[in-house]
Coordinates of C-alpha atoms and ligand atoms in Angstrom, one line a residue:
M26 CA -48.1 -69.6 76.1
I27 CA -45.5 -69.7 78.7
I28 CA -44.3 -66.1 78.2
R29 CA -47.8 -64.6 78.6
N30 CA -48.2 -66.1 82.1
R31 CA -44.9 -64.8 83.3
P32 CA -44.4 -61.5 85.0
P33 CA -43.8 -58.5 82.7
L34 CA -40.6 -58.6 80.8
S35 CA -37.1 -57.9 80.8
Y36 CA -36.6 -58.1 77.0
S37 CA -34.4 -61.1 77.1
D38 CA -37.5 -63.0 78.3
V39 CA -38.5 -63.2 74.6
T40 CA -35.5 -65.4 73.9
P41 CA -36.6 -68.4 75.9
R42 CA -39.8 -68.5 73.8
N43 CA -37.7 -68.8 70.6
E44 CA -35.7 -71.5 72.3
Y45 CA -38.9 -73.2 73.4
L46 CA -40.1 -73.1 69.8
N47 CA -36.8 -74.4 68.4
R48 CA -37.0 -77.2 70.9
R49 CA -40.5 -78.0 69.8
R50 CA -39.5 -78.0 66.2
F51 CA -36.7 -80.4 67.1
L52 CA -38.9 -82.7 69.1
A53 CA -41.8 -82.6 66.8
G54 CA -39.9 -83.5 63.6
S55 CA -43.0 -82.9 61.5
A56 CA -44.0 -79.9 59.4
A57 CA -47.5 -79.8 60.7
V58 CA -46.5 -79.4 64.3
L59 CA -43.8 -76.9 63.3
V60 CA -46.5 -74.7 61.7
S61 CA -48.8 -74.9 64.8
G62 CA -45.8 -74.0 67.0
A63 CA -45.0 -70.9 64.9
A64 CA -48.7 -69.9 64.9
A65 CA -48.7 -70.0 68.7
L66 CA -45.9 -67.5 68.8
R67 CA -47.3 -64.5 70.5
A68 CA -45.9 -61.3 71.9
A69 CA -44.8 -60.9 75.5
K70 CA -46.5 -58.5 77.9
L71 CA -44.9 -55.1 78.5
N72 CA -45.0 -53.3 81.8
V73 CA -46.5 -49.9 81.1
A74 CA -45.8 -47.4 83.9
S75 CA -48.3 -44.7 82.8
K76 CA -50.8 -43.7 80.2
S77 CA -49.7 -40.6 78.3
P78 CA -51.7 -37.4 78.5
F79 CA -51.0 -37.2 74.7
S80 CA -53.4 -40.0 74.2
T81 CA -56.6 -39.6 72.2
S82 CA -59.9 -41.0 73.6
E83 CA -61.1 -42.0 70.2
P84 CA -62.1 -45.7 69.9
L85 CA -59.2 -48.1 69.2
T86 CA -58.8 -49.8 65.9
P87 CA -59.0 -53.6 66.7
F88 CA -55.7 -55.3 67.2
K89 CA -56.6 -57.8 64.4
D90 CA -56.8 -55.0 61.8
V91 CA -53.7 -53.2 63.0
S92 CA -51.7 -56.4 62.9
T93 CA -52.9 -57.8 59.5
Y94 CA -53.2 -54.6 57.4
N95 CA -49.6 -53.5 57.2
N96 CA -47.1 -51.7 55.1
F97 CA -43.7 -53.3 55.6
Y98 CA -42.3 -53.6 52.1
E99 CA -39.3 -55.7 53.2
F100 CA -42.0 -58.4 53.7
G101 CA -44.1 -57.7 50.6
T102 CA -46.2 -55.0 49.2
A103 CA -49.7 -56.4 49.8
K104 CA -51.3 -55.4 53.1
D105 CA -51.8 -59.0 54.3
Q106 CA -48.3 -60.2 53.3
P107 CA -46.1 -58.8 56.3
S108 CA -48.3 -60.7 58.9
Q109 CA -47.6 -63.9 57.0
L110 CA -44.0 -63.4 55.7
A111 CA -42.6 -61.8 58.9
K112 CA -43.7 -64.6 61.2
N113 CA -40.2 -66.0 61.5
F114 CA -38.3 -62.7 61.4
K115 CA -35.5 -63.0 64.0
T116 CA -35.7 -60.0 66.3
S117 CA -33.7 -61.2 69.2
P118 CA -30.9 -60.5 69.9
W119 CA -31.3 -56.9 68.6
H120 CA -29.0 -53.9 68.7
I121 CA -29.4 -50.2 67.7
K122 CA -26.2 -48.4 66.8
V123 CA -26.3 -44.7 67.6
E124 CA -23.5 -42.6 66.0
G125 CA -22.5 -39.5 64.2
Q126 CA -22.5 -36.0 65.7
V127 CA -22.8 -37.0 69.3
N128 CA -20.5 -37.0 72.3
K129 CA -21.5 -40.5 73.5
P130 CA -22.0 -42.9 70.5
G131 CA -23.0 -46.4 71.5
V132 CA -24.7 -49.6 70.8
F133 CA -27.9 -50.3 72.7
D134 CA -29.3 -53.8 73.1
M135 CA -33.0 -54.2 73.8
D136 CA -32.5 -54.5 77.6
A137 CA -30.6 -51.2 77.5
I138 CA -33.3 -49.6 75.3
L139 CA -36.0 -50.6 77.7
K140 CA -34.1 -49.1 80.6
I141 CA -33.8 -45.7 79.0
A142 CA -37.1 -44.4 80.3
P143 CA -40.4 -45.8 81.8
L144 CA -42.7 -47.2 79.2
E145 CA -45.9 -45.2 78.5
E146 CA -49.0 -46.1 76.6
R147 CA -49.8 -43.5 74.0
I148 CA -53.0 -43.8 72.0
Y149 CA -52.2 -42.0 68.7
R150 CA -53.9 -41.5 65.4
H151 CA -51.8 -42.9 62.6
R152 CA -52.5 -41.5 59.1
C153 CA -51.0 -43.3 56.1
V154 CA -50.2 -41.3 53.0
E155 CA -52.5 -43.7 51.2
A156 CA -55.4 -42.0 53.0
W157 CA -56.4 -44.7 55.5
S158 CA -56.0 -44.3 59.2
I159 CA -56.0 -46.2 62.5
V160 CA -56.0 -45.5 66.3
V161 CA -53.4 -47.5 68.1
P162 CA -52.3 -47.8 71.8
W163 CA -48.6 -47.8 71.2
I164 CA -46.1 -48.4 74.0
G165 CA -42.7 -46.7 74.3
F166 CA -41.1 -43.4 75.4
S167 CA -40.1 -40.1 73.8
L168 CA -37.3 -40.6 71.3
S169 CA -35.7 -37.5 73.0
E170 CA -34.9 -39.7 76.0
L171 CA -32.5 -41.8 73.9
L172 CA -31.1 -38.8 72.0
K173 CA -30.3 -37.0 75.3
Q174 CA -28.3 -40.0 76.5
V175 CA -25.9 -39.8 73.5
E176 CA -25.6 -36.0 73.8
P177 CA -26.0 -34.5 70.4
K178 CA -23.2 -32.0 69.4
S179 CA -24.2 -28.5 68.2
T180 CA -23.3 -29.6 64.7
A181 CA -26.1 -32.2 64.8
K182 CA -29.1 -30.8 62.8
Y183 CA -30.9 -33.9 61.6
V184 CA -31.4 -37.5 62.7
A185 CA -31.1 -40.3 60.1
F186 CA -32.7 -43.7 60.8
E187 CA -32.1 -47.0 59.1
S188 CA -34.1 -50.2 59.3
Y189 CA -32.6 -53.7 59.6
Y190 CA -32.3 -55.4 56.2
D191 CA -31.5 -59.0 55.5
P192 CA -32.5 -60.2 52.0
K193 CA -32.3 -63.8 53.3
Q194 CA -35.1 -63.2 55.9
M195 CA -36.9 -60.7 53.6
P196 CA -36.8 -62.2 50.1
A197 CA -40.1 -60.5 49.2
G198 CA -38.2 -57.1 49.4
A199 CA -36.6 -57.9 46.1
W200 CA -39.9 -57.2 44.3
A201 CA -41.0 -54.2 46.4
G202 CA -39.8 -51.5 43.9
I203 CA -37.9 -49.4 46.6
S204 CA -34.4 -49.7 47.7
F205 CA -33.3 -51.2 51.1
P206 CA -32.3 -50.7 53.8
Y207 CA -35.4 -48.5 54.4
V208 CA -34.1 -45.1 55.6
E209 CA -35.9 -42.1 57.2
G210 CA -35.0 -38.8 58.8
L211 CA -36.2 -36.0 61.0
R212 CA -35.0 -32.6 61.8
L213 CA -33.4 -32.6 65.2
D214 CA -36.1 -30.4 66.8
E215 CA -38.7 -32.8 65.4
A216 CA -36.9 -35.8 66.8
M217 CA -36.7 -34.0 70.2
N218 CA -40.4 -33.2 70.2
P219 CA -42.1 -35.1 73.0
L220 CA -44.7 -36.6 70.6
A221 CA -42.0 -38.5 68.6
L222 CA -42.2 -42.0 70.1
L223 CA -39.6 -44.7 70.2
C224 CA -42.0 -47.6 70.2
T225 CA -41.5 -51.1 71.5
G226 CA -45.0 -52.3 71.8
M227 CA -48.7 -52.0 71.2
Y228 CA -52.0 -53.2 72.8
G229 CA -50.0 -54.0 76.0
E230 CA -47.5 -56.3 74.4
T231 CA -44.2 -56.3 72.4
L232 CA -44.6 -55.3 68.8
P233 CA -45.7 -58.0 66.3
N234 CA -43.0 -58.5 63.7
Q235 CA -45.2 -57.1 61.0
N236 CA -45.6 -53.9 63.0
G237 CA -41.9 -53.2 63.2
A238 CA -40.5 -55.4 66.0
P239 CA -38.7 -55.0 68.1
V240 CA -38.4 -51.2 68.0
R241 CA -39.8 -48.5 65.6
L242 CA -40.7 -44.9 65.4
V243 CA -44.2 -43.5 65.7
I244 CA -44.4 -39.9 64.4
P245 CA -48.1 -39.2 64.7
W246 CA -48.3 -35.8 63.0
K247 CA -46.6 -37.1 59.8
Y248 CA -47.6 -39.6 57.2
G249 CA -47.1 -43.2 58.3
F250 CA -44.1 -43.8 56.1
K251 CA -42.0 -41.6 58.4
S252 CA -42.6 -44.1 61.2
I253 CA -39.7 -46.4 60.3
K254 CA -39.8 -50.0 61.5
S255 CA -37.3 -52.4 63.0
I256 CA -34.6 -49.8 63.5
A257 CA -31.0 -50.9 63.4
K258 CA -29.1 -47.6 63.2
I259 CA -29.6 -44.0 64.2
K260 CA -27.1 -41.3 63.0
L261 CA -27.1 -37.7 64.0
V262 CA -25.9 -35.7 61.0
E263 CA -25.3 -32.1 59.8
K264 CA -27.3 -32.3 56.5
Q265 CA -30.8 -33.4 55.6
P266 CA -30.5 -37.2 55.2
P267 CA -32.0 -39.2 52.3
T268 CA -35.3 -40.9 52.9
T269 CA -36.6 -44.0 51.1
W270 CA -39.9 -42.7 49.6
N271 CA -38.3 -39.4 48.6
L272 CA -35.6 -41.3 46.8
S273 CA -38.2 -43.3 45.1
S274 CA -40.3 -40.3 43.9
S275 CA -39.3 -36.9 45.2
R276 CA -42.3 -35.2 43.5
E277 CA -44.7 -37.4 45.5
Y278 CA -43.1 -37.8 48.9
G279 CA -41.3 -34.9 50.6
F280 CA -38.8 -35.0 53.5
Y281 CA -41.3 -33.4 55.9
S282 CA -44.5 -35.3 55.0
N283 CA -46.5 -33.6 57.7
V284 CA -50.2 -34.6 57.4
N285 CA -51.8 -31.8 55.5
P286 CA -55.3 -32.0 54.0
Q287 CA -54.5 -29.0 51.8
V288 CA -51.6 -30.4 50.0
D289 CA -52.7 -33.3 47.7
H290 CA -50.6 -36.1 46.7
P291 CA -50.0 -35.7 42.9
R292 CA -52.2 -38.8 42.3
W293 CA -54.9 -38.4 44.9
S294 CA -56.5 -36.0 47.4
Q295 CA -55.4 -35.9 51.0
A296 CA -58.5 -34.0 52.2
K297 CA -60.2 -37.1 53.6
E298 CA -59.2 -40.5 55.0
R299 CA -60.8 -43.8 55.7
R300 CA -60.5 -45.0 59.3
L301 CA -60.1 -48.8 59.1
G302 CA -63.5 -50.4 60.0
E303 CA -65.5 -47.3 59.1
F304 CA -67.6 -46.9 56.0
L305 CA -67.7 -43.1 55.5
K306 CA -64.6 -41.1 55.0
R307 CA -63.7 -38.5 57.6
Q308 CA -61.9 -35.1 57.2
T309 CA -58.1 -35.2 57.5
I310 CA -56.8 -32.7 60.0
L311 CA -53.6 -30.6 59.6
F312 CA -50.7 -32.3 61.4
N313 CA -53.2 -35.1 62.0
G314 CA -54.7 -33.1 64.9
Y315 CA -51.4 -32.6 66.7
G316 CA -51.0 -28.9 65.7
Q317 CA -50.9 -27.6 69.3
Q318 CA -47.8 -29.7 70.0
V319 CA -46.0 -29.4 66.7
A320 CA -47.2 -26.4 64.5
G321 CA -44.6 -24.0 66.1
M322 CA -41.8 -26.0 64.6
Y323 CA -42.9 -25.0 61.2
N324 CA -43.5 -21.3 61.8
G325 CA -42.6 -19.2 58.7
M326 CA -42.2 -22.3 56.5
D327 CA -44.2 -22.7 53.4
L328 CA -45.9 -26.1 54.0
R329 CA -46.6 -26.4 50.2
K330 CA -43.0 -26.1 49.3
N331 CA -41.8 -28.1 52.3
Y332 CA -44.3 -31.0 51.7
Ligands
MTE402 N1 -40.7 -49.2 57.8 C1 -40.0 -50.0 57.0 N2 -38.8 -50.4 57.4 N3 -40.6 -50.5 55.8 C2 -41.8 -50.1 55.4 O1 -42.2 -50.6 54.3 N4 -43.7 -48.7 55.8 C3 -44.2 -47.4 56.4 C4 -43.9 -47.4 57.9 N5 -42.6 -47.9 58.2 C5 -42.5 -49.2 56.2 C6 -41.9 -48.7 57.4 C7 -45.6 -47.1 56.1 S1 -45.9 -46.6 54.5 C8 -46.5 -47.1 57.1 S2 -48.1 -46.5 56.8 C9 -46.3 -47.6 58.4 O2 -44.9 -48.1 58.5 C10 -47.2 -48.7 58.7 O3 -47.1 -49.2 60.0 P1 -48.2 -50.3 60.5 O4 -48.0 -51.5 59.5 O5 -47.7 -50.7 61.8 O6 -49.5 -49.7 60.4

Protein backbone atom coordinates (compact mmCIF):
# COMPACT_ATOMS: atom_id res chain seq x y z
CA MET A 1 0.00 0.00 0.00
CA ILE A 2 1.27 3.43 -0.84
CA ILE A 3 0.87 4.81 2.69
CA ARG A 4 2.89 2.08 4.37
CA ASN A 5 5.94 2.86 2.26
CA ARG A 6 5.89 6.56 2.99
CA PRO A 7 7.75 8.17 5.87
CA PRO A 8 5.83 8.28 9.18
CA LEU A 9 2.81 10.42 9.16
CA SER A 10 1.41 13.69 9.59
CA TYR A 11 -2.17 12.62 10.19
CA SER A 12 -3.42 14.17 6.97
CA ASP A 13 -1.37 11.50 5.18
CA VAL A 14 -4.30 9.21 5.82
CA THR A 15 -6.52 11.25 3.54
CA PRO A 16 -4.71 10.57 0.29
CA ARG A 17 -5.28 6.88 0.92
CA ASN A 18 -9.05 7.48 1.01
CA GLU A 19 -8.79 9.56 -2.10
CA TYR A 20 -6.78 6.80 -3.67
CA LEU A 21 -9.45 4.27 -2.77
CA ASN A 22 -12.24 6.51 -4.03
CA ARG A 23 -10.36 6.93 -7.28
CA ARG A 24 -9.97 3.17 -7.54
CA ARG A 25 -13.68 2.72 -6.93
CA PHE A 26 -14.40 5.23 -9.67
CA LEU A 27 -11.96 3.66 -12.08
CA ALA A 28 -12.90 0.09 -11.30
CA GLY A 29 -16.63 0.46 -11.69
CA SER A 30 -17.15 -3.08 -10.46
CA ALA A 31 -18.23 -4.31 -7.04
CA ALA A 32 -15.55 -7.01 -6.95
CA VAL A 33 -12.66 -4.57 -7.30
CA LEU A 34 -14.34 -2.19 -4.86
CA VAL A 35 -14.28 -4.91 -2.19
CA SER A 36 -10.66 -5.81 -2.83
CA GLY A 37 -9.77 -2.10 -2.67
CA ALA A 38 -11.47 -1.74 0.72
CA ALA A 39 -9.85 -4.91 2.02
CA ALA A 40 -6.45 -3.50 1.11
CA LEU A 41 -7.18 -0.48 3.31
CA ARG A 42 -4.52 -0.64 6.02
CA ALA A 43 -3.37 1.69 8.74
CA ALA A 44 -0.56 4.21 8.38
CA LYS A 45 2.67 3.90 10.34
CA LEU A 46 3.04 6.08 13.45
CA ASN A 47 6.29 7.65 14.51
CA VAL A 48 6.84 6.53 18.09
CA ALA A 49 9.38 8.64 19.99
CA SER A 50 9.84 6.35 22.98
CA LYS A 51 8.77 3.18 24.73
CA SER A 52 7.02 3.98 27.97
CA PRO A 53 8.45 2.69 31.26
CA PHE A 54 4.83 1.93 32.19
CA SER A 55 4.94 -0.99 29.74
CA THR A 56 4.53 -4.59 30.78
CA SER A 57 6.96 -7.19 29.41
CA GLU A 58 4.21 -9.81 29.14
CA PRO A 59 3.77 -11.41 25.70
CA LEU A 60 1.63 -9.35 23.31
CA THR A 61 -1.75 -10.63 22.21
CA PRO A 62 -1.53 -11.08 18.42
CA PHE A 63 -2.75 -8.11 16.33
CA LYS A 64 -5.21 -10.39 14.59
CA ASP A 65 -7.01 -11.20 17.85
CA VAL A 66 -7.03 -7.61 19.11
CA SER A 67 -8.40 -6.35 15.79
CA THR A 68 -11.09 -8.99 15.26
CA TYR A 69 -12.41 -9.60 18.79
CA ASN A 70 -13.94 -6.23 19.62
CA ASN A 71 -16.56 -4.44 21.63
CA PHE A 72 -17.77 -1.43 19.66
CA TYR A 73 -21.54 -1.58 19.97
CA GLU A 74 -22.11 1.17 17.41
CA PHE A 75 -20.96 -1.46 14.89
CA GLY A 76 -22.79 -4.46 16.36
CA THR A 77 -22.74 -6.53 19.53
CA ALA A 78 -20.99 -9.69 18.26
CA LYS A 79 -17.21 -9.67 18.73
CA ASP A 80 -16.49 -10.18 15.01
CA GLN A 81 -18.94 -7.54 13.76
CA PRO A 82 -16.99 -4.28 14.32
CA SER A 83 -14.03 -5.44 12.19
CA GLN A 84 -16.49 -6.09 9.36
CA LEU A 85 -19.02 -3.28 9.78
CA ALA A 86 -16.54 -0.48 10.61
CA LYS A 87 -14.46 -1.01 7.47
CA ASN A 88 -15.78 2.10 5.76
CA PHE A 89 -16.18 4.26 8.85
CA LYS A 90 -15.03 7.75 7.86
CA THR A 91 -12.41 8.94 10.37
CA SER A 92 -10.83 11.74 8.38
CA PRO A 93 -11.28 14.67 8.79
CA TRP A 94 -11.73 14.36 12.57
CA HIS A 95 -12.15 16.91 15.34
CA ILE A 96 -12.37 16.74 19.10
CA LYS A 97 -14.19 19.58 20.80
CA VAL A 98 -12.86 20.37 24.31
CA GLU A 99 -15.12 22.59 26.38
CA GLY A 100 -16.70 23.24 29.77
CA GLN A 101 -14.86 24.40 32.89
CA VAL A 102 -11.63 25.38 31.13
CA ASN A 103 -9.86 28.66 30.39
CA LYS A 104 -8.97 27.70 26.84
CA PRO A 105 -11.73 25.70 25.14
CA GLY A 106 -10.96 24.61 21.60
CA VAL A 107 -11.44 22.29 18.69
CA PHE A 108 -8.48 20.02 17.91
CA ASP A 109 -8.10 18.36 14.53
CA MET A 110 -5.96 15.22 14.27
CA ASP A 111 -2.84 17.11 13.21
CA ALA A 112 -3.20 19.33 16.30
CA ILE A 113 -3.80 16.28 18.53
CA LEU A 114 -0.68 14.54 17.24
CA LYS A 115 1.37 17.66 17.99
CA ILE A 116 0.33 17.88 21.65
CA ALA A 117 3.06 15.52 22.88
CA PRO A 118 5.54 12.98 21.50
CA LEU A 119 3.94 9.60 20.85
CA GLU A 120 4.90 6.77 23.18
CA GLU A 121 4.35 3.07 22.90
CA ARG A 122 2.71 1.69 26.04
CA ILE A 123 2.20 -2.00 26.42
CA TYR A 124 -0.77 -2.29 28.76
CA ARG A 125 -2.93 -5.09 30.06
CA HIS A 126 -6.57 -4.50 29.09
CA ARG A 127 -9.23 -6.29 31.19
CA CYS A 128 -12.81 -6.33 29.93
CA VAL A 129 -15.65 -6.49 32.44
CA GLU A 130 -16.70 -9.69 30.60
CA ALA A 131 -13.60 -11.41 32.12
CA TRP A 132 -11.33 -11.65 29.08
CA SER A 133 -8.06 -9.78 28.76
CA ILE A 134 -5.44 -8.80 26.19
CA VAL A 135 -1.95 -7.23 26.17
CA VAL A 136 -1.68 -4.44 23.61
CA PRO A 137 1.13 -2.13 22.46
CA TRP A 138 -0.95 1.05 22.34
CA ILE A 139 0.45 4.33 20.99
CA GLY A 140 -0.38 7.76 22.35
CA PHE A 141 0.44 10.12 25.19
CA SER A 142 -0.95 10.93 28.62
CA LEU A 143 -4.42 12.47 28.47
CA SER A 144 -3.09 15.02 30.98
CA GLU A 145 -1.05 16.63 28.16
CA LEU A 146 -4.25 17.59 26.36
CA LEU A 147 -6.03 18.66 29.54
CA LYS A 148 -3.12 20.90 30.56
CA GLN A 149 -3.39 22.73 27.23
CA VAL A 150 -7.02 23.72 27.85
CA GLU A 151 -6.29 24.80 31.45
CA PRO A 152 -8.97 23.28 33.71
CA LYS A 153 -10.63 25.79 36.07
CA SER A 154 -10.77 25.04 39.80
CA THR A 155 -14.48 24.23 39.33
CA ALA A 156 -13.63 21.30 37.01
CA LYS A 157 -13.98 18.08 39.05
CA TYR A 158 -14.76 15.49 36.36
CA VAL A 159 -14.09 14.91 32.68
CA ALA A 160 -16.94 13.75 30.42
CA PHE A 161 -16.19 12.02 27.11
CA GLU A 162 -18.48 11.45 24.15
CA SER A 163 -17.95 9.14 21.16
CA TYR A 164 -18.83 10.10 17.64
CA TYR A 165 -22.21 8.77 16.59
CA ASP A 166 -23.74 8.69 13.13
CA PRO A 167 -26.67 6.27 12.71
CA LYS A 168 -26.10 6.33 8.94
CA GLN A 169 -22.57 4.96 9.30
CA MET A 170 -23.46 2.83 12.33
CA PRO A 171 -26.85 1.28 11.52
CA ALA A 172 -26.11 -1.81 13.68
CA GLY A 173 -26.17 0.48 16.73
CA ALA A 174 -29.96 0.56 16.53
CA TRP A 175 -30.05 -3.04 17.84
CA ALA A 176 -27.29 -2.71 20.43
CA GLY A 177 -29.60 -2.18 23.41
CA ILE A 178 -27.67 0.82 24.78
CA SER A 179 -28.14 4.48 23.95
CA PHE A 180 -25.76 6.51 21.82
CA PRO A 181 -23.67 8.57 21.64
CA TYR A 182 -21.56 6.39 23.96
CA VAL A 183 -20.51 8.48 26.95
CA GLU A 184 -17.89 7.94 29.65
CA GLY A 185 -16.33 9.87 32.49
CA LEU A 186 -13.40 10.10 34.88
CA ARG A 187 -12.71 12.10 38.00
CA LEU A 188 -10.28 14.89 37.12
CA ASP A 189 -7.44 13.35 39.16
CA GLU A 190 -7.98 10.02 37.36
CA ALA A 191 -7.90 11.77 34.00
CA MET A 192 -4.68 13.54 35.02
CA ASN A 193 -3.01 10.30 36.17
CA PRO A 194 -0.07 9.65 33.82
CA LEU A 195 -1.35 6.14 33.04
CA ALA A 196 -4.54 7.49 31.41
CA LEU A 197 -3.66 7.32 27.73
CA LEU A 198 -5.05 9.32 24.84
CA CYS A 199 -4.51 6.68 22.20
CA THR A 200 -4.05 7.13 18.46
CA GLY A 201 -2.54 3.80 17.48
CA MET A 202 -1.51 0.26 18.24
CA TYR A 203 1.14 -2.19 16.99
CA GLY A 204 3.09 0.68 15.41
CA GLU A 205 0.22 2.00 13.30
CA THR A 206 -2.87 4.17 13.45
CA LEU A 207 -5.86 2.54 15.14
CA PRO A 208 -8.00 0.20 13.08
CA ASN A 209 -11.56 1.55 12.89
CA GLN A 210 -12.90 -1.29 15.04
CA ASN A 211 -10.43 -0.44 17.82
CA GLY A 212 -11.69 3.14 18.09
CA ALA A 213 -10.07 5.15 15.32
CA PRO A 214 -8.82 7.75 15.14
CA VAL A 215 -8.51 8.52 18.86
CA ARG A 216 -9.71 6.76 22.02
CA LEU A 217 -8.93 6.45 25.69
CA VAL A 218 -7.06 3.57 27.28
CA ILE A 219 -7.52 3.43 31.06
CA PRO A 220 -5.64 0.26 31.99
CA TRP A 221 -6.64 -0.02 35.68
CA LYS A 222 -10.36 0.09 34.86
CA TYR A 223 -12.67 -2.31 33.06
CA GLY A 224 -12.42 -1.93 29.29
CA PHE A 225 -15.72 -0.12 28.84
CA LYS A 226 -14.19 3.00 30.43
CA SER A 227 -11.78 3.14 27.43
CA ILE A 228 -14.15 5.06 25.18
CA LYS A 229 -13.57 4.86 21.42
CA SER A 230 -13.67 7.37 18.56
CA ILE A 231 -13.86 10.42 20.83
CA ALA A 232 -15.65 13.49 19.44
CA LYS A 233 -16.14 15.61 22.56
CA ILE A 234 -14.46 16.18 25.93
CA LYS A 235 -16.13 18.36 28.54
CA LEU A 236 -14.76 19.34 31.94
CA VAL A 237 -17.63 19.48 34.41
CA GLU A 238 -18.44 20.10 38.07
CA LYS A 239 -20.56 17.00 38.71
CA GLN A 240 -20.07 13.29 38.03
CA PRO A 241 -21.19 12.82 34.42
CA PRO A 242 -23.49 10.04 33.15
CA THR A 243 -21.81 6.97 31.64
CA THR A 244 -23.33 4.62 29.09
CA TRP A 245 -23.15 1.28 30.92
CA ASN A 246 -24.16 2.83 34.23
CA LEU A 247 -27.20 4.36 32.50
CA SER A 248 -27.99 0.95 31.05
CA SER A 249 -27.71 -0.93 34.39
CA SER A 250 -26.43 0.98 37.44
CA ARG A 251 -26.49 -2.16 39.62
CA GLU A 252 -24.04 -3.90 37.29
CA TYR A 253 -21.75 -1.10 36.12
CA GLY A 254 -20.52 1.61 38.46
CA PHE A 255 -18.95 4.94 37.61
CA TYR A 256 -15.51 3.93 38.87
CA SER A 257 -15.31 0.39 37.47
CA ASN A 258 -11.80 -0.19 38.73
CA VAL A 259 -10.66 -3.75 38.04
CA ASN A 260 -11.32 -5.55 41.32
CA PRO A 261 -11.27 -9.35 41.73
CA GLN A 262 -13.07 -9.04 45.08
CA VAL A 263 -16.14 -7.27 43.74
CA ASP A 264 -18.10 -9.61 41.52
CA HIS A 265 -20.39 -8.52 38.75
CA PRO A 266 -23.93 -9.45 39.92
CA ARG A 267 -24.06 -12.14 37.19
CA TRP A 268 -20.48 -13.51 37.22
CA SER A 269 -17.25 -13.66 39.22
CA GLN A 270 -14.47 -11.16 38.56
CA ALA A 271 -11.83 -13.24 40.39
CA LYS A 272 -10.34 -14.67 37.20
CA GLU A 273 -9.98 -13.77 33.55
CA ARG A 274 -9.18 -15.49 30.29
CA ARG A 275 -6.28 -13.98 28.36
CA LEU A 276 -7.18 -14.30 24.65
CA GLY A 277 -5.23 -17.22 23.21
CA GLU A 278 -4.74 -18.96 26.56
CA PHE A 279 -6.62 -22.02 27.74
CA LEU A 280 -6.44 -21.73 31.53
CA LYS A 281 -7.86 -18.75 33.36
CA ARG A 282 -5.53 -16.52 35.36
CA GLN A 283 -6.14 -14.56 38.57
CA THR A 284 -7.36 -11.01 38.10
CA ILE A 285 -5.26 -8.45 40.00
CA LEU A 286 -6.66 -5.42 41.85
CA PHE A 287 -6.46 -2.32 39.62
CA ASN A 288 -5.36 -4.75 36.88
CA GLY A 289 -1.87 -4.72 38.42
CA TYR A 290 -1.47 -0.91 38.29
CA GLY A 291 -2.04 -0.34 42.03
CA GLN A 292 1.32 1.28 42.58
CA GLN A 293 0.39 4.11 40.21
CA VAL A 294 -3.31 4.48 41.02
CA ALA A 295 -4.29 3.04 44.43
CA GLY A 296 -3.52 6.33 46.22
CA MET A 297 -6.36 8.04 44.35
CA TYR A 298 -8.87 5.81 46.16
CA ASN A 299 -7.48 6.06 49.72
CA GLY A 300 -10.31 6.06 52.23
CA MET A 301 -12.91 5.07 49.62
CA ASP A 302 -14.99 1.92 50.03
CA LEU A 303 -14.27 0.12 46.75
CA ARG A 304 -17.34 -2.09 47.21
CA LYS A 305 -19.68 0.89 47.40
CA ASN A 306 -17.79 2.85 44.76
CA TYR A 307 -17.67 -0.06 42.29
N1 LIG B 1 -16.44 2.77 23.04
C1 LIG B 1 -17.55 2.94 22.29
N2 LIG B 1 -17.77 4.11 21.71
N3 LIG B 1 -18.43 1.92 22.08
C2 LIG B 1 -18.27 0.69 22.67
O1 LIG B 1 -19.11 -0.20 22.48
N4 LIG B 1 -16.87 -0.71 24.14
C3 LIG B 1 -15.99 -0.67 25.31
C4 LIG B 1 -14.73 0.15 25.04
N5 LIG B 1 -15.05 1.39 24.36
C5 LIG B 1 -17.13 0.49 23.50
C6 LIG B 1 -16.20 1.55 23.62
C7 LIG B 1 -15.61 -2.00 25.78
S1 LIG B 1 -16.83 -2.89 26.57
C8 LIG B 1 -14.34 -2.49 25.67
S2 LIG B 1 -13.87 -3.97 26.42
C9 LIG B 1 -13.34 -1.80 24.86
O2 LIG B 1 -13.84 -0.62 24.22
C10 LIG B 1 -12.87 -2.77 23.79
O3 LIG B 1 -11.80 -2.24 23.08
P1 LIG B 1 -11.11 -3.14 21.94
O4 LIG B 1 -12.19 -3.57 21.00
O5 LIG B 1 -10.10 -2.26 21.29
O6 LIG B 1 -10.49 -4.31 22.65
